[in-house]
Coordinates of C-alpha atoms in Angstrom, one line a residue:
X1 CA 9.5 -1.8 -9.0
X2 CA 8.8 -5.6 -7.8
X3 CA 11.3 -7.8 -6.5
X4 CA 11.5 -11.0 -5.0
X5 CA 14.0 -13.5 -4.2
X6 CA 12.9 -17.4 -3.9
X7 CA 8.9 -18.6 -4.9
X8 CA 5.2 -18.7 -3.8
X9 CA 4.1 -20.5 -1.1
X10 CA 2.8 -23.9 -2.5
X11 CA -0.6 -25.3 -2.4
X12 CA -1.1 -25.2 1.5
X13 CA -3.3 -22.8 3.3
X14 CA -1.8 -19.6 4.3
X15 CA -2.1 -17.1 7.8
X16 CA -1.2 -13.8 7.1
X17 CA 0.8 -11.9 10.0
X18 CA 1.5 -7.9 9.9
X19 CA 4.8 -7.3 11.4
X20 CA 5.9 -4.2 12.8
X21 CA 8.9 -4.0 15.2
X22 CA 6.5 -2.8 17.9
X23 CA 6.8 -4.6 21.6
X24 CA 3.4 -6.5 21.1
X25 CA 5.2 -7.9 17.1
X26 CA 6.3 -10.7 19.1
X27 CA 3.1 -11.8 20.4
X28 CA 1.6 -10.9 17.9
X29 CA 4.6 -13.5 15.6
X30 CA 3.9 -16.1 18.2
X31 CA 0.3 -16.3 17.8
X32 CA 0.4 -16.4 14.0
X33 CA 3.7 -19.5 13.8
X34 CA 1.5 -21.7 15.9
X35 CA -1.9 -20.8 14.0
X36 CA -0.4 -21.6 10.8
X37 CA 1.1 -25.4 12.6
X38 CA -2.1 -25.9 13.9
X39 CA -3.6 -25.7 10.4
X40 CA -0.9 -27.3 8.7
X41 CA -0.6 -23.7 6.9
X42 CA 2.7 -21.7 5.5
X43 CA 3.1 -18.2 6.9
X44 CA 3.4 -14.9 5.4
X45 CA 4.6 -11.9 7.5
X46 CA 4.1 -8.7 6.2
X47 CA 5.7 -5.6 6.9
X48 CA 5.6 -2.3 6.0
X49 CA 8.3 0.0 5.2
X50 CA 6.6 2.7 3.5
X51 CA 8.9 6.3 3.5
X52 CA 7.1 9.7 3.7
X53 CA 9.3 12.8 2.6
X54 CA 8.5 16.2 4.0
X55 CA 10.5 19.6 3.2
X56 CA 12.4 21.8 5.5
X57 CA 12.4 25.5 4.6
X58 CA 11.4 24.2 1.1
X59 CA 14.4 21.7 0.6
X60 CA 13.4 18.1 0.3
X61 CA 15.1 15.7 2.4
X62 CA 17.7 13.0 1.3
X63 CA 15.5 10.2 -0.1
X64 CA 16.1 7.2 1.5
X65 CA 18.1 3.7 -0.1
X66 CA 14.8 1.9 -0.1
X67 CA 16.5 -1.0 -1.0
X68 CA 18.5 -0.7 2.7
X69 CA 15.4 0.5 4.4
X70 CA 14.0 -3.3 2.9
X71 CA 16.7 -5.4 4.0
X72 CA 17.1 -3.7 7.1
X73 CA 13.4 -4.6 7.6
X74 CA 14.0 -8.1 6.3
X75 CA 16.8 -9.0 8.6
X76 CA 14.6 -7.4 11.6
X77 CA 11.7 -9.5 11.1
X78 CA 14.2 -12.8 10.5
X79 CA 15.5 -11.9 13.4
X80 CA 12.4 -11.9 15.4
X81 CA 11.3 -15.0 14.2
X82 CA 14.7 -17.0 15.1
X83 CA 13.9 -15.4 18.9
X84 CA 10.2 -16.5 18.2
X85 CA 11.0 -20.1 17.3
X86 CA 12.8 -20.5 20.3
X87 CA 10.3 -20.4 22.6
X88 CA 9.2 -23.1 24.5
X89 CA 5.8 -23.2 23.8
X90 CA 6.1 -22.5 20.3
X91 CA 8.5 -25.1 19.6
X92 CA 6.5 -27.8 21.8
X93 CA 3.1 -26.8 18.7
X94 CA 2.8 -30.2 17.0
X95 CA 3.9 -29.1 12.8
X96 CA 6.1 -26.2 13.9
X97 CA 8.9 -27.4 12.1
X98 CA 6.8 -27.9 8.7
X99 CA 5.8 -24.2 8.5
X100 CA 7.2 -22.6 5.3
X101 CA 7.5 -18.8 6.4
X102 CA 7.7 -16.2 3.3
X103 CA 8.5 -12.6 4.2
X104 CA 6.7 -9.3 2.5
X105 CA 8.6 -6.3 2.5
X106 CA 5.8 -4.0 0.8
X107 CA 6.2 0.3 0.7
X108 CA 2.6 0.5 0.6
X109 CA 0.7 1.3 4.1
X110 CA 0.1 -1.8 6.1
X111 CA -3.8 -1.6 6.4
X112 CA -4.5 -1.6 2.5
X113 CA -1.5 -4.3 1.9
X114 CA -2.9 -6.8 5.0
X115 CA -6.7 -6.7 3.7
X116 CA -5.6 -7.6 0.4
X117 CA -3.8 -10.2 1.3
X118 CA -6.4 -11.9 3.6
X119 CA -8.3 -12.2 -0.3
X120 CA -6.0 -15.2 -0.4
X121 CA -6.0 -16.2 3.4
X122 CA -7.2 -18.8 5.7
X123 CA -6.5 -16.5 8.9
X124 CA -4.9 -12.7 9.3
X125 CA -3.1 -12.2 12.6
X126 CA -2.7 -8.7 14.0
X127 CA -1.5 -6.6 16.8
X128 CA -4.4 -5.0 19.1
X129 CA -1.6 -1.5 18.9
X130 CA 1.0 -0.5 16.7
X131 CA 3.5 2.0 16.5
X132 CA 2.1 4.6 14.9
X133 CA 1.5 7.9 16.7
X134 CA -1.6 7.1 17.8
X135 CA -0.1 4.2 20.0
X136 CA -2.5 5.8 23.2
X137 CA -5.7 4.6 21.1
X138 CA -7.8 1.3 22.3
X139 CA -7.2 -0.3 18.8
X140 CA -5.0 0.8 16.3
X141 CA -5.7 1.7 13.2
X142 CA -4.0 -0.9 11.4
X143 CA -6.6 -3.6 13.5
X144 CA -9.7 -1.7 13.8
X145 CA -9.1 -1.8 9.5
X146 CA -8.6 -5.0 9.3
X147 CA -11.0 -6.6 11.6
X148 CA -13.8 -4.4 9.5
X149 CA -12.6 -4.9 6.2
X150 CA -10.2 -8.7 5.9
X151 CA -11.8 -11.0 3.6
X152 CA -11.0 -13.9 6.0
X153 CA -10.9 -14.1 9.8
X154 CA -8.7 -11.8 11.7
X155 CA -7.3 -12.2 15.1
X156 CA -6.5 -9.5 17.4
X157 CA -3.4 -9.9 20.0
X158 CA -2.3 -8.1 22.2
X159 CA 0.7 -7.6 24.0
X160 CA 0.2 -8.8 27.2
X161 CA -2.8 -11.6 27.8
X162 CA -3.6 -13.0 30.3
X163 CA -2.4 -16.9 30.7
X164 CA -4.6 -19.6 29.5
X165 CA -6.5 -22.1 31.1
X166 CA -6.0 -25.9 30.5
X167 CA -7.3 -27.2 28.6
X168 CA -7.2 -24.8 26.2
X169 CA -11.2 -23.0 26.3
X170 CA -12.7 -21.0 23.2
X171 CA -14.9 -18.9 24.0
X172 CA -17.5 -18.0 21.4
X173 CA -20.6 -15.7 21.5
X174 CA -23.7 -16.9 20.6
X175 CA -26.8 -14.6 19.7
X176 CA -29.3 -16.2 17.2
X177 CA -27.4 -14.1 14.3
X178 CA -26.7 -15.6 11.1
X179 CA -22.7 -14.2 12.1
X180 CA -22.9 -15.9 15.4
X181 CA -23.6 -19.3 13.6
X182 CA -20.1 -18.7 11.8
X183 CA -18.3 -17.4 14.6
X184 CA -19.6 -21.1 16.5
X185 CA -18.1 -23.3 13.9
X186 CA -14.6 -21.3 13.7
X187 CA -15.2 -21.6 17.7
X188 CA -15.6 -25.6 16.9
X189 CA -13.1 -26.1 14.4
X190 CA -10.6 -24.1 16.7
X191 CA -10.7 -26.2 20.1
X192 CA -10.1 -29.2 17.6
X193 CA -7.1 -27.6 16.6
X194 CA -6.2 -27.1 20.2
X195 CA -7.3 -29.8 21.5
X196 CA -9.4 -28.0 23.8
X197 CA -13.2 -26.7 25.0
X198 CA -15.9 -24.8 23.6
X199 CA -17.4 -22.2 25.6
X200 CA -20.9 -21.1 24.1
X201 CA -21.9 -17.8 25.8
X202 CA -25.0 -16.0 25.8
X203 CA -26.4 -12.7 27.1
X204 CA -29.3 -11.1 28.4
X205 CA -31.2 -8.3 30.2
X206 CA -34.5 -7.9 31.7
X207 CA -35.8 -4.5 32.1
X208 CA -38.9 -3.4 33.8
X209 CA -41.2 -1.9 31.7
X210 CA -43.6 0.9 32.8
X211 CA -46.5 2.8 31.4
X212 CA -48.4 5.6 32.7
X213 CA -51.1 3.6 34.6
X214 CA -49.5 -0.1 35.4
X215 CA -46.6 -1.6 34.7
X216 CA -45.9 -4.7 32.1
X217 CA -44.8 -7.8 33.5
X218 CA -41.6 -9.1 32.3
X219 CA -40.3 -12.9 32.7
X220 CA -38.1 -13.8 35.4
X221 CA -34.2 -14.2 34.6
X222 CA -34.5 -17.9 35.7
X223 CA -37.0 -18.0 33.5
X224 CA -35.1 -15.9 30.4
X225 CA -32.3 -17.6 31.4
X226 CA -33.5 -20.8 30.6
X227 CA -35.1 -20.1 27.6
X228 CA -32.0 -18.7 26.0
X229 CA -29.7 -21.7 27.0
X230 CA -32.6 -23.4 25.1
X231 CA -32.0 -21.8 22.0
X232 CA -28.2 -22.1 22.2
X233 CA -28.1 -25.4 22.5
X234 CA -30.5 -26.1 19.4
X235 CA -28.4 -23.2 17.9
X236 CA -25.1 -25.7 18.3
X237 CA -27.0 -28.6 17.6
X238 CA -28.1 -26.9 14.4
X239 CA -24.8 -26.3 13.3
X240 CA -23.2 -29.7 14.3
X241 CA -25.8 -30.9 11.9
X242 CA -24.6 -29.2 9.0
X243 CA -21.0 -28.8 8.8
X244 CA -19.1 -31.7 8.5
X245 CA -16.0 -30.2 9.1
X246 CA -17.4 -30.2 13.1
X247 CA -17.2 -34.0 13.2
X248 CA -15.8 -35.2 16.0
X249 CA -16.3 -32.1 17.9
X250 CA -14.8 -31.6 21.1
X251 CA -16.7 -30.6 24.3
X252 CA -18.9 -27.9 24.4
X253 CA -20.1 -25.8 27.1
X254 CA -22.9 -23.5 27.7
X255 CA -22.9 -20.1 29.9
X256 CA -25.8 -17.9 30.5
X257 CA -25.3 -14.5 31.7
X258 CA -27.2 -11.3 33.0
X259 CA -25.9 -7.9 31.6
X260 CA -24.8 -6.3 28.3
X261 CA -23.3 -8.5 25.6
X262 CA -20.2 -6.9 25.2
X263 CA -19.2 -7.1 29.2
X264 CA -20.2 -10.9 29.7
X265 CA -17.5 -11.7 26.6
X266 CA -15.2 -9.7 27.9
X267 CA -15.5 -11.0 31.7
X268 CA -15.7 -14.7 30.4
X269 CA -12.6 -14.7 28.2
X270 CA -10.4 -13.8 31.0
X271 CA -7.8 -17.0 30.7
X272 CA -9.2 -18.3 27.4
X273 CA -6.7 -19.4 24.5
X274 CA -9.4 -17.0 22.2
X275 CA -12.6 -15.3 22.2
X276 CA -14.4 -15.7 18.6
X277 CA -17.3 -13.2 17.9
X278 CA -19.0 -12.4 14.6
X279 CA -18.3 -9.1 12.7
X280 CA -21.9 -8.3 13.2
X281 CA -24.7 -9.5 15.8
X282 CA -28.5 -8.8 16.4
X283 CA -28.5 -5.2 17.0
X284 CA -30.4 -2.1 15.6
X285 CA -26.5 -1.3 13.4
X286 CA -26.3 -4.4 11.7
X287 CA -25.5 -2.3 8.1
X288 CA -22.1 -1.0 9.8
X289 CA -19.3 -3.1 9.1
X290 CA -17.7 -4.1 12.1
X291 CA -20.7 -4.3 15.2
X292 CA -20.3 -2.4 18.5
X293 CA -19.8 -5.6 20.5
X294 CA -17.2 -7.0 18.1
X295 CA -15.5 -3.9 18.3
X296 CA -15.7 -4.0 22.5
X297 CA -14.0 -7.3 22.7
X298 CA -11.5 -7.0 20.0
X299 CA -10.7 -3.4 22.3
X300 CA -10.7 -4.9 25.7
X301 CA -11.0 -9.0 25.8
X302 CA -7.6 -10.2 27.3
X303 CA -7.4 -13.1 25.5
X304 CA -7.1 -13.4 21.4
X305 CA -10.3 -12.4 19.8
X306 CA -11.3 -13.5 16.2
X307 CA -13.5 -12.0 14.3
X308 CA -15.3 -13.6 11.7
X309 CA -18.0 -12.6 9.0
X310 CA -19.7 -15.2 6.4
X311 CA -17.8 -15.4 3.3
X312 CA -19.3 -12.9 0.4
X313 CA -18.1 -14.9 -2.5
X314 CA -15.0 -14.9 -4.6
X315 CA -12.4 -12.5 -4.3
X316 CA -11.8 -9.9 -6.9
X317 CA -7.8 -10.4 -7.6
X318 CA -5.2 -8.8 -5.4
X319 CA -3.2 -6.1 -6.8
X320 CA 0.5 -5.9 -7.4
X321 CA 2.2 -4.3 -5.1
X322 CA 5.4 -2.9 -4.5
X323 CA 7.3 -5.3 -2.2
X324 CA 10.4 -7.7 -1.8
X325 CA 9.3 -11.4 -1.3
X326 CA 12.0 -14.2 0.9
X327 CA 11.2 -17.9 2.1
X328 CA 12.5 -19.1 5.5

């Protein structure tokens, strides 16, 4: 069964938002309204209203008006956005008033029915937590599947982060990789969008080296130091070169830190409007889908975090599913 009520979105880009009810949905709605401005994008928010029936003493239980269960969710999620809309900040995002908002009401688990969507996406928004019963877990389900799997970027919220600076600073980790060299120009492209600073941030570590008779002299971290804010900045330079869609780029920053990748992120996005990391980096598990430090930030930054992975060609076509379609 399939039904709808009003049309497609129209030929603008579309951000993708999975809506819950949970205490971080509102965040999470925020995010996605003013993403979606700031791209001159309509926005689709998803829910899920899927209905598991278990048996007492072997009698089924009532099955549920489905139909109900849908507009009860529908009238939620309307609800939400009204309250969302409202806000201050939100209202002042330049195009907030030209955001078409469609609404998915879809009985099929969230995780599947968010990837597949993202097929047709220019940006998925999700919350870091749920409300599922693993709620106590660092990253819910829903995002940890999301941010490994989404055929276009996917940003992680969470319920609580920490004010942002002004102006507005992306932070983006920089490591050599092929995915750090996307995750820069989505860093790029988003300070343009928000009018605000690009923070390039590297890592390092020096490690003494012994052997059995002498040891093995290692550079200093000036030294190290130097030569990796070297590389970033012919890394960006690279990369302003070829993509024209970083014309006009706004300022760009570079930060060179001591200690394990993962940490420095973490530590530096404290007060930024997003951290943007690639889906995979340099390390020895590049063949797993979503890397270790990806996975750290999207788990503990405080800010936003994107994570992006280079595009693997065209999409194979979404599946139908089960759901009840409204415009806003």
């Amino acid at each position: 069964m399939n039904g709808s009520e009003g049309t497609a979105a129209g030929e603008r880009p579309t951000v993708v938002v999975g809506v819950d009810g949970s205490d971080a949905s509102r965040q999470v709605l925020a995010h996605a309204l003013a993403a979606a401005a700031r791209r001159g994008a309509d926005l689709e928010v998803v829910s899920s209203v899927g209905v598991n029936l278990y048996e007492l003493g072997g009698a089924p239980l009532v099955t549920p008006d489905i139909g109900q269960v849908r507009d009860e969710a529908l009238e939620q999620v309307r609800t939400l956005l009204d309250e969302v809309r409202g806000d201050a900040d939100v209202s002042a995002v330049p195009g907030i008033g030209e955001v078409g908002v469609r609404f998915v009401v879809s009985e099929r688990p969230p995780a599947p029915e968010l990837v597949d969507r993202s097929r047709d996406a220019s940006l998925l928004v999700v919350g870091n937590r749920g409300r599922g019963a693993a709620r106590s877990a660092l990253l819910g389900s829903v995002a940890l599947h999301c941010a490994t799997h989404a055929a276009c970027p996917v940003v992680v919220v969470h319920s609580s982060p920490v004010a942002a600076d002004r102006p507005p600073r992306v932070v983006v980790g920089v490591d050599g990789s092929a995915g750090s060299r996307v995750a820069l120009v989505a860093a790029i492209e988003e300070a343009t969008r928000l009018d605000g600073v690009v923070e390039v941030v590297s890592s390092f570590q020096v490690t003494d080296l012994w052997s059995d008779l002498s040891s093995v002299v290692v550079p200093s971290s000036d030294k190290v130091r130097a030569r990796i804010a070297g590389h970033a900045r012919e890394q960006v330079a690279a990369v302003l070169g070829e993509n024209p869609a970083t014309d006009g780029a706004p300022e760009i920053r570079f930060e060179v830190h001591e200690g394990a990748a993962g940490e420095v992120l973490i530590r530096q996005s404290r007060g930024a409007a997003v951290l943007v990391v690639g889906s995979r980096g340099r390390g020895a598990f590049r063949s797993l889908l979503l890397g270790s430090i990806a996975l750290d930030c999207a788990v503990h930054a405080p800010c936003p975090v994107m994570v992006v992975r280079p595009l693997a060609g065209p999409a194979a076509p979404r599946p139908r599913s089960e759901s009840a379609m409204a415009d806003h």
